mmCIF file of C-alpha atoms in Angstrom:
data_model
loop_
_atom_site.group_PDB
_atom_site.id
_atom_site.type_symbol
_atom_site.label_atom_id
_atom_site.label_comp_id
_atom_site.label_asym_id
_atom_site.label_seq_id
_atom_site.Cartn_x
_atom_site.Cartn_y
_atom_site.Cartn_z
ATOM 1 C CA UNK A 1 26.389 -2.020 9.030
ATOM 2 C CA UNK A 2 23.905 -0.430 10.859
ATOM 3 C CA UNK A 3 20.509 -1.032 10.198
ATOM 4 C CA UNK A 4 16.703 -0.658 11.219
ATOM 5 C CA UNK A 5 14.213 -3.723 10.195
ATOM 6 C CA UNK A 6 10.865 -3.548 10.836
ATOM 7 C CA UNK A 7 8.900 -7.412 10.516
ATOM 8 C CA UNK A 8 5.800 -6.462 9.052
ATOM 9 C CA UNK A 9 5.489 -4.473 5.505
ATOM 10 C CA UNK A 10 1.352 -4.397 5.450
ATOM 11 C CA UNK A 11 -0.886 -4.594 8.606
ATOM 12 C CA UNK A 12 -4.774 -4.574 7.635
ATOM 13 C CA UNK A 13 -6.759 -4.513 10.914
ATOM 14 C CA UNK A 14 -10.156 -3.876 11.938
ATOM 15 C CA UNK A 15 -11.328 -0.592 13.484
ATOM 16 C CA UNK A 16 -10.695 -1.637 17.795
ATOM 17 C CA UNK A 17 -8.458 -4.109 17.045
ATOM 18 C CA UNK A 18 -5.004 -4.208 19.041
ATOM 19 C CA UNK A 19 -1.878 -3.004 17.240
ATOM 20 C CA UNK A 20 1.849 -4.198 17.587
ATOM 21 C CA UNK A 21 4.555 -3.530 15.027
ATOM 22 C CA UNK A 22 7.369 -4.784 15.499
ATOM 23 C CA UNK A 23 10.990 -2.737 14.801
ATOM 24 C CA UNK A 24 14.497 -4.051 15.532
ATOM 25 C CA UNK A 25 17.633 -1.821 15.250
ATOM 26 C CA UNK A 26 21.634 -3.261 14.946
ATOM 27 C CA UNK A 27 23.226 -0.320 16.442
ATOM 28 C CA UNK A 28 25.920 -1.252 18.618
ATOM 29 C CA UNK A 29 26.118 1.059 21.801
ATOM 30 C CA UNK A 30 23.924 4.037 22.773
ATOM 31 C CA UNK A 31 20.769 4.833 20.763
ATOM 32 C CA UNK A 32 17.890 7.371 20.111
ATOM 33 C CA UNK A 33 14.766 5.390 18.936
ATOM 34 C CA UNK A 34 11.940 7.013 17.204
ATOM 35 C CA UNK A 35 8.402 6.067 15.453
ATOM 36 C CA UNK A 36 7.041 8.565 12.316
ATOM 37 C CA UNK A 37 3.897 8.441 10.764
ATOM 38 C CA UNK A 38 3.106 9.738 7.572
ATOM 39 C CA UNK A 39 -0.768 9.776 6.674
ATOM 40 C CA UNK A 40 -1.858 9.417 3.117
ATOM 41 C CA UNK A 41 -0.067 12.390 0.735
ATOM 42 C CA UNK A 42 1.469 13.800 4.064
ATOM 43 C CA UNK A 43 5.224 14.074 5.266
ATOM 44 C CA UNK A 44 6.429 12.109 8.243
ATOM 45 C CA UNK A 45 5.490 13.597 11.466
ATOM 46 C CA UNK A 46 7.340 11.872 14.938
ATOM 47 C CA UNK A 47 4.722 9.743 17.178
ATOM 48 C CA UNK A 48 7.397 9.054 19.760
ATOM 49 C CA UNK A 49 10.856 8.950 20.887
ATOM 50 C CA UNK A 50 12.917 7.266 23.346
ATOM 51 C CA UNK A 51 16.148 8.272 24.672
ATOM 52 C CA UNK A 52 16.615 7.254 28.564
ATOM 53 C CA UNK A 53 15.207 6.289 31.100
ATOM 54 C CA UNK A 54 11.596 4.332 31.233
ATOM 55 C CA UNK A 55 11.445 1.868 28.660
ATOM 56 C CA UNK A 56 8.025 2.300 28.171
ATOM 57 C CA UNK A 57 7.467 5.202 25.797
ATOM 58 C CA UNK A 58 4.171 7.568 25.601
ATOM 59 C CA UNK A 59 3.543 9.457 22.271
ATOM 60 C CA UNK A 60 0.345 11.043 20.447
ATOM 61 C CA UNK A 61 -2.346 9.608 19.658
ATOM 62 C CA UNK A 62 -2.623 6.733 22.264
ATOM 63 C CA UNK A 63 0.057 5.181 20.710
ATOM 64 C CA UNK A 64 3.344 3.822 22.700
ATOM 65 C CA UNK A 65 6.001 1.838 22.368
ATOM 66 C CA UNK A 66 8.328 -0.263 24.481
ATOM 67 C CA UNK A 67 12.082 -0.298 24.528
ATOM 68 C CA UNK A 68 14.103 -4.112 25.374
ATOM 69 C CA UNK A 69 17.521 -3.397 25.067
ATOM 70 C CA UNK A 70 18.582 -7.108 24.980
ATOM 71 C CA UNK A 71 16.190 -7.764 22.180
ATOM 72 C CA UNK A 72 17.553 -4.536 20.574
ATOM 73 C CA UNK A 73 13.881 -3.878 19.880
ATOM 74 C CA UNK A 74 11.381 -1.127 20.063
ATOM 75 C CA UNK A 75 7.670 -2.209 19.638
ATOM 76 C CA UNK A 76 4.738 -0.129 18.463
ATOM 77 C CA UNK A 77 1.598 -0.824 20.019
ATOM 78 C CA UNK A 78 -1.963 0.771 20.386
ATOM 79 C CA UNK A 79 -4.680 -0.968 22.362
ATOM 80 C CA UNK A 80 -7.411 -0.161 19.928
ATOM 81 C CA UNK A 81 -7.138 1.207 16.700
ATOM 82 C CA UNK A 82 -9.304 4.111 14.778
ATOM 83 C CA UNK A 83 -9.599 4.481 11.126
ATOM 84 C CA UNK A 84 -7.959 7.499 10.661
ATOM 85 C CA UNK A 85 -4.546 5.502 11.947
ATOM 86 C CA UNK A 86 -4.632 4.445 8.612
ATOM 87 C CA UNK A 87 -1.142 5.797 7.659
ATOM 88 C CA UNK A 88 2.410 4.496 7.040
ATOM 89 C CA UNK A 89 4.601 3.942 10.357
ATOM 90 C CA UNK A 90 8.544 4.453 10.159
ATOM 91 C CA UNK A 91 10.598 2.962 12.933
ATOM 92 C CA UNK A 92 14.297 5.042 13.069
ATOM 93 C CA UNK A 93 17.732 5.184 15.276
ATOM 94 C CA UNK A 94 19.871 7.295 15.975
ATOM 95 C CA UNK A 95 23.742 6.830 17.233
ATOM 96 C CA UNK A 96 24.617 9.142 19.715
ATOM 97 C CA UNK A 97 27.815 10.666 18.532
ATOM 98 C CA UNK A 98 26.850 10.355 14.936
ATOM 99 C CA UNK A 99 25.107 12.833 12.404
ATOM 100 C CA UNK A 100 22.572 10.997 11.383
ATOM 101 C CA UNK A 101 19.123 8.500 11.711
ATOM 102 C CA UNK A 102 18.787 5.512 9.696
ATOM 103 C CA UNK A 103 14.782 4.748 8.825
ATOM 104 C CA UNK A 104 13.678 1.165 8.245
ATOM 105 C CA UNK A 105 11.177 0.125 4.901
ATOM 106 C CA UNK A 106 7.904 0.712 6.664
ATOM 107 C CA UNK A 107 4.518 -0.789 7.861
ATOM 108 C CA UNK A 108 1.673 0.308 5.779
ATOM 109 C CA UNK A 109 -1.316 -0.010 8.000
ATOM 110 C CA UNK A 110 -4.783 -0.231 6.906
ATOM 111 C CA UNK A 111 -7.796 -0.108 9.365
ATOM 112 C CA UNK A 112 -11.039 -1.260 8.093
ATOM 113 C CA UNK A 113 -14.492 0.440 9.608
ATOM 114 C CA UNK B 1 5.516 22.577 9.449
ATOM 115 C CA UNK B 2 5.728 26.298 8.910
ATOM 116 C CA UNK B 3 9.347 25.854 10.147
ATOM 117 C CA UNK B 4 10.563 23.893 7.070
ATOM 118 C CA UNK B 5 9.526 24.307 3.652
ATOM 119 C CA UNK B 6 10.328 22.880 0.172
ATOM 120 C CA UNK B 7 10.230 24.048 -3.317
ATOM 121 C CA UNK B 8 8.858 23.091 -5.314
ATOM 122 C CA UNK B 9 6.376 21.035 -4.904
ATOM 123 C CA UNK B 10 6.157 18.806 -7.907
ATOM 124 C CA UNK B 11 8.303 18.850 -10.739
ATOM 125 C CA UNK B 12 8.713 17.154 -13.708
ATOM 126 C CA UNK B 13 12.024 17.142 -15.934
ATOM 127 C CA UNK B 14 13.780 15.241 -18.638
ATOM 128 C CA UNK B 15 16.649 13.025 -18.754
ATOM 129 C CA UNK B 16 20.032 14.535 -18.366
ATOM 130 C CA UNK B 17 18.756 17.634 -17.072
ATOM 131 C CA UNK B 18 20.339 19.071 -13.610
ATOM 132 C CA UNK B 19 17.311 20.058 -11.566
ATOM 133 C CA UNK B 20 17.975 21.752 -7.879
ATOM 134 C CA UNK B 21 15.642 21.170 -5.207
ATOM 135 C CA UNK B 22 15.471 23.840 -2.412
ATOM 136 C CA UNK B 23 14.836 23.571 1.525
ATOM 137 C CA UNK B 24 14.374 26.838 3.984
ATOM 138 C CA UNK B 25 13.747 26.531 7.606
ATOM 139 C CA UNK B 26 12.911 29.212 9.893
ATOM 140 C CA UNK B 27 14.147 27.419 12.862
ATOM 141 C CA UNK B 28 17.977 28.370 13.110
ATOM 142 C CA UNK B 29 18.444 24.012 13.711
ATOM 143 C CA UNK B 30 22.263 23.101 13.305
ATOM 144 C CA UNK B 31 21.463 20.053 10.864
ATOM 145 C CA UNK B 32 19.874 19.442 7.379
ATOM 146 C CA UNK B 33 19.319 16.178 5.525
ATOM 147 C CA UNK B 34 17.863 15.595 2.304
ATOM 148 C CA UNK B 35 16.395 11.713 2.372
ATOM 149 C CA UNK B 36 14.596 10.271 -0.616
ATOM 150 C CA UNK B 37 11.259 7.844 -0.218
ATOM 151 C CA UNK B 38 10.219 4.960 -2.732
ATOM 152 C CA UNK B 39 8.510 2.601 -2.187
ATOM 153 C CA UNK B 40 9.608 -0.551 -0.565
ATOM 154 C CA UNK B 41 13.011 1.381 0.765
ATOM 155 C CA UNK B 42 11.730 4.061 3.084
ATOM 156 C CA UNK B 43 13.629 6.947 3.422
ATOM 157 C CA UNK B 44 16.989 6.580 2.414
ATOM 158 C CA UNK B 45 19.256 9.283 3.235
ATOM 159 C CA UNK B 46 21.358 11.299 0.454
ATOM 160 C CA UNK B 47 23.146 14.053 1.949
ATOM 161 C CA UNK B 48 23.249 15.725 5.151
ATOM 162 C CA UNK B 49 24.909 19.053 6.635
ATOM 163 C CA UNK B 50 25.883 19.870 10.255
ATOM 164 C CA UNK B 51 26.425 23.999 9.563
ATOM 165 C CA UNK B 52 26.811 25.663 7.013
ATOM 166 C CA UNK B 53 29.712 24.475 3.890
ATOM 167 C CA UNK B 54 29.714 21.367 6.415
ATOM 168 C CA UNK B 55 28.020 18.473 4.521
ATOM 169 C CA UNK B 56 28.386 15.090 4.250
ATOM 170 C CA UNK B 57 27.283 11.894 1.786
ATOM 171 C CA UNK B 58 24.542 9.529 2.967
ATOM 172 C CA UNK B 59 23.640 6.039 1.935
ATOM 173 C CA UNK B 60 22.893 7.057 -1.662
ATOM 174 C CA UNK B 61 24.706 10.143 -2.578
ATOM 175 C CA UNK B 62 25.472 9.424 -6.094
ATOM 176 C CA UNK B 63 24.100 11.450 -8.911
ATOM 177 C CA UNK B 64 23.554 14.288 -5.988
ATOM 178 C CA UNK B 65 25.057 16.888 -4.722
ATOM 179 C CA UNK B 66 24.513 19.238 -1.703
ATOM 180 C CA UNK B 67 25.434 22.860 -0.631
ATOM 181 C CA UNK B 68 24.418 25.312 2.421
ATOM 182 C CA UNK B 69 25.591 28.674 2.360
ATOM 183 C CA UNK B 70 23.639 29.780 5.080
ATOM 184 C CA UNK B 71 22.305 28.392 7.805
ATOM 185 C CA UNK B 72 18.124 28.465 7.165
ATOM 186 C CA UNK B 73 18.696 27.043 2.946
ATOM 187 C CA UNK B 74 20.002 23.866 1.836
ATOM 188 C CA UNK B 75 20.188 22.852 -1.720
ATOM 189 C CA UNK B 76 20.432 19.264 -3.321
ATOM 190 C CA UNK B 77 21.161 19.642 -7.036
ATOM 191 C CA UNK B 78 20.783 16.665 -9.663
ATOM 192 C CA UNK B 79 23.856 17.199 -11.273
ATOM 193 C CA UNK B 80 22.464 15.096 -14.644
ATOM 194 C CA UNK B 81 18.712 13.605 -13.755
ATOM 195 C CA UNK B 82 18.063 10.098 -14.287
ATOM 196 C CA UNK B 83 14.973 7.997 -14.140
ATOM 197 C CA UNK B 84 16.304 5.835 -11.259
ATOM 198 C CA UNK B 85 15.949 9.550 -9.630
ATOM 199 C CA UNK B 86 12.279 9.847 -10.126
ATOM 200 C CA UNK B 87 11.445 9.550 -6.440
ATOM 201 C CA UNK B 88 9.854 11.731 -3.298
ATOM 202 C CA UNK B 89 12.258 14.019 -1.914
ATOM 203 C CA UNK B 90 12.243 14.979 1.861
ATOM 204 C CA UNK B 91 14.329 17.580 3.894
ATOM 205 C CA UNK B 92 14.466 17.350 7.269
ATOM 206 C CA UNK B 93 15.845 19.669 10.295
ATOM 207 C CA UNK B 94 16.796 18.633 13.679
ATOM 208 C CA UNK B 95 18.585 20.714 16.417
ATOM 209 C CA UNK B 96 20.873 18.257 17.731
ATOM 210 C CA UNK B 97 21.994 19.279 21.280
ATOM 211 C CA UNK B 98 23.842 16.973 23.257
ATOM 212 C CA UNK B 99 22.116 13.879 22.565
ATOM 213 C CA UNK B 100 22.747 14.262 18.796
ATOM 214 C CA UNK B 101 19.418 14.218 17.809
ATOM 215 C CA UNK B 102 15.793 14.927 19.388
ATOM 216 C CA UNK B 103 13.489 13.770 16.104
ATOM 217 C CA UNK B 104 13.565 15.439 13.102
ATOM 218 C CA UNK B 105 10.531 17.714 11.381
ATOM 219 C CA UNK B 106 9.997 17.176 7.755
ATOM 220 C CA UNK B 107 9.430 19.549 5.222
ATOM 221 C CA UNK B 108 6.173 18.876 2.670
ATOM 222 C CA UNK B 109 8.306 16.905 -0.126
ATOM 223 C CA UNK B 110 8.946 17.440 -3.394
ATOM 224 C CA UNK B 111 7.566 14.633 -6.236
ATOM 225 C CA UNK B 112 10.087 14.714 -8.849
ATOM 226 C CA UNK B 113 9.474 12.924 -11.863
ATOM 227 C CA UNK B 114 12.126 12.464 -14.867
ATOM 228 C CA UNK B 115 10.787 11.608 -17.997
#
């Protein structure tokens, strides 16, 4: 079954502290891969996405995120975190061909001041 | 997102009850989900449409059902609420093209709570 599991399900860091959250996906073929955030009492909004090309993913924010197909992973990571990334991160994937994105469980992330 | 929005808000019902949730989007996208958020399961998705009378069951369709008679509204009705379905309910729109899927925007949720 297809599935999206991401390692850590709390993160507490301190405010310029390095970030990596790890996300692996068991999608067979081709795939869209995408990080959300969703900030205390908000909805999700996308950070990133990664469809083709460069493996190495830009999004808002300062965050990015790196794409290793034979791993079948696709990393979060922020050199040097603020408080307000205090939020809850959602990695996702997407088969091409299909209808719909499969979310995994979620990192809460707290960042102390 | 002004695109998307949910009503309502926050409800609360009682057991047995059907209860309809409603999501409108301004944004003429193709596709509509309705996912549900709890804690420990992230967003599991419940139903989804790709235009409108075409919908389809997600992971946890049971005790729901769907219908879109028009492209911009998309309803997910309780047919009988349960407290299993006391949860955070998200709609989300997404315009496809030909990769399928560019990210989705989310509509504001809607805390439903059966008592």
């Amino acid at each position: 079954a297809q599935s999206v599991s991401q390692h850590n399900h709390h993160v507490i860091l301190s405010e310029a502290a390095s970030l990596e959250l790890g996300c692996n996906y068991s999608y067979g073929g081709t795939v869209n891969l995408f990080w959300y955030v969703q900030y205390p009492g908000q909805h999700l909004q996308l950070l990133l996405k990664y469809f083709s090309g460069d493996p190495l993913v830009k999004g808002i924010k300062g965050f990015e995120a790196e794409f290793i197909k034979s791993k079948f992973s696709f990393n979060l990571r922020k050199p040097s975190v603020q408080w307000s990334d205090t939020a809850e991160y959602f990695c996702a994937a997407y088969s091409t061909g299909g209808f719909k994105t499969i979310f995994g469980a979620g990192t809460r992330l707290f960042v102390k001041a | 997102d002004a695109g998307i929005t949910q009503s309502p808000r926050h409800k609360v019902t009682e057991t047995g009850t059907p209860v309809t949730l409603r999501c409108h989007q301004t944004e003429n996208h193709r596709y509509m989900y309705w996912y549900r958020q709890d804690p420990g399961h992230g967003l599991r998705l419940i139903h989804y449409s790709y235009g409108v009378k075409d919908t389809d069951k997600g992971e946890v369709s049971d005790g729901y059902s769907v219908s879109r008679s028009k492209t911009e509204d998309f309803l997910l009705t309780l047919e009988s609420a349960t407290s299993s379905q006391t949860s955070v309910y998200f709609c989300a729109i997404s315009d496809g093209g030909t990769r399928g899927n560019y990210g989705y925007t989310f509509g504001s949720g809607t805390r439903l709570t059966v008592v």
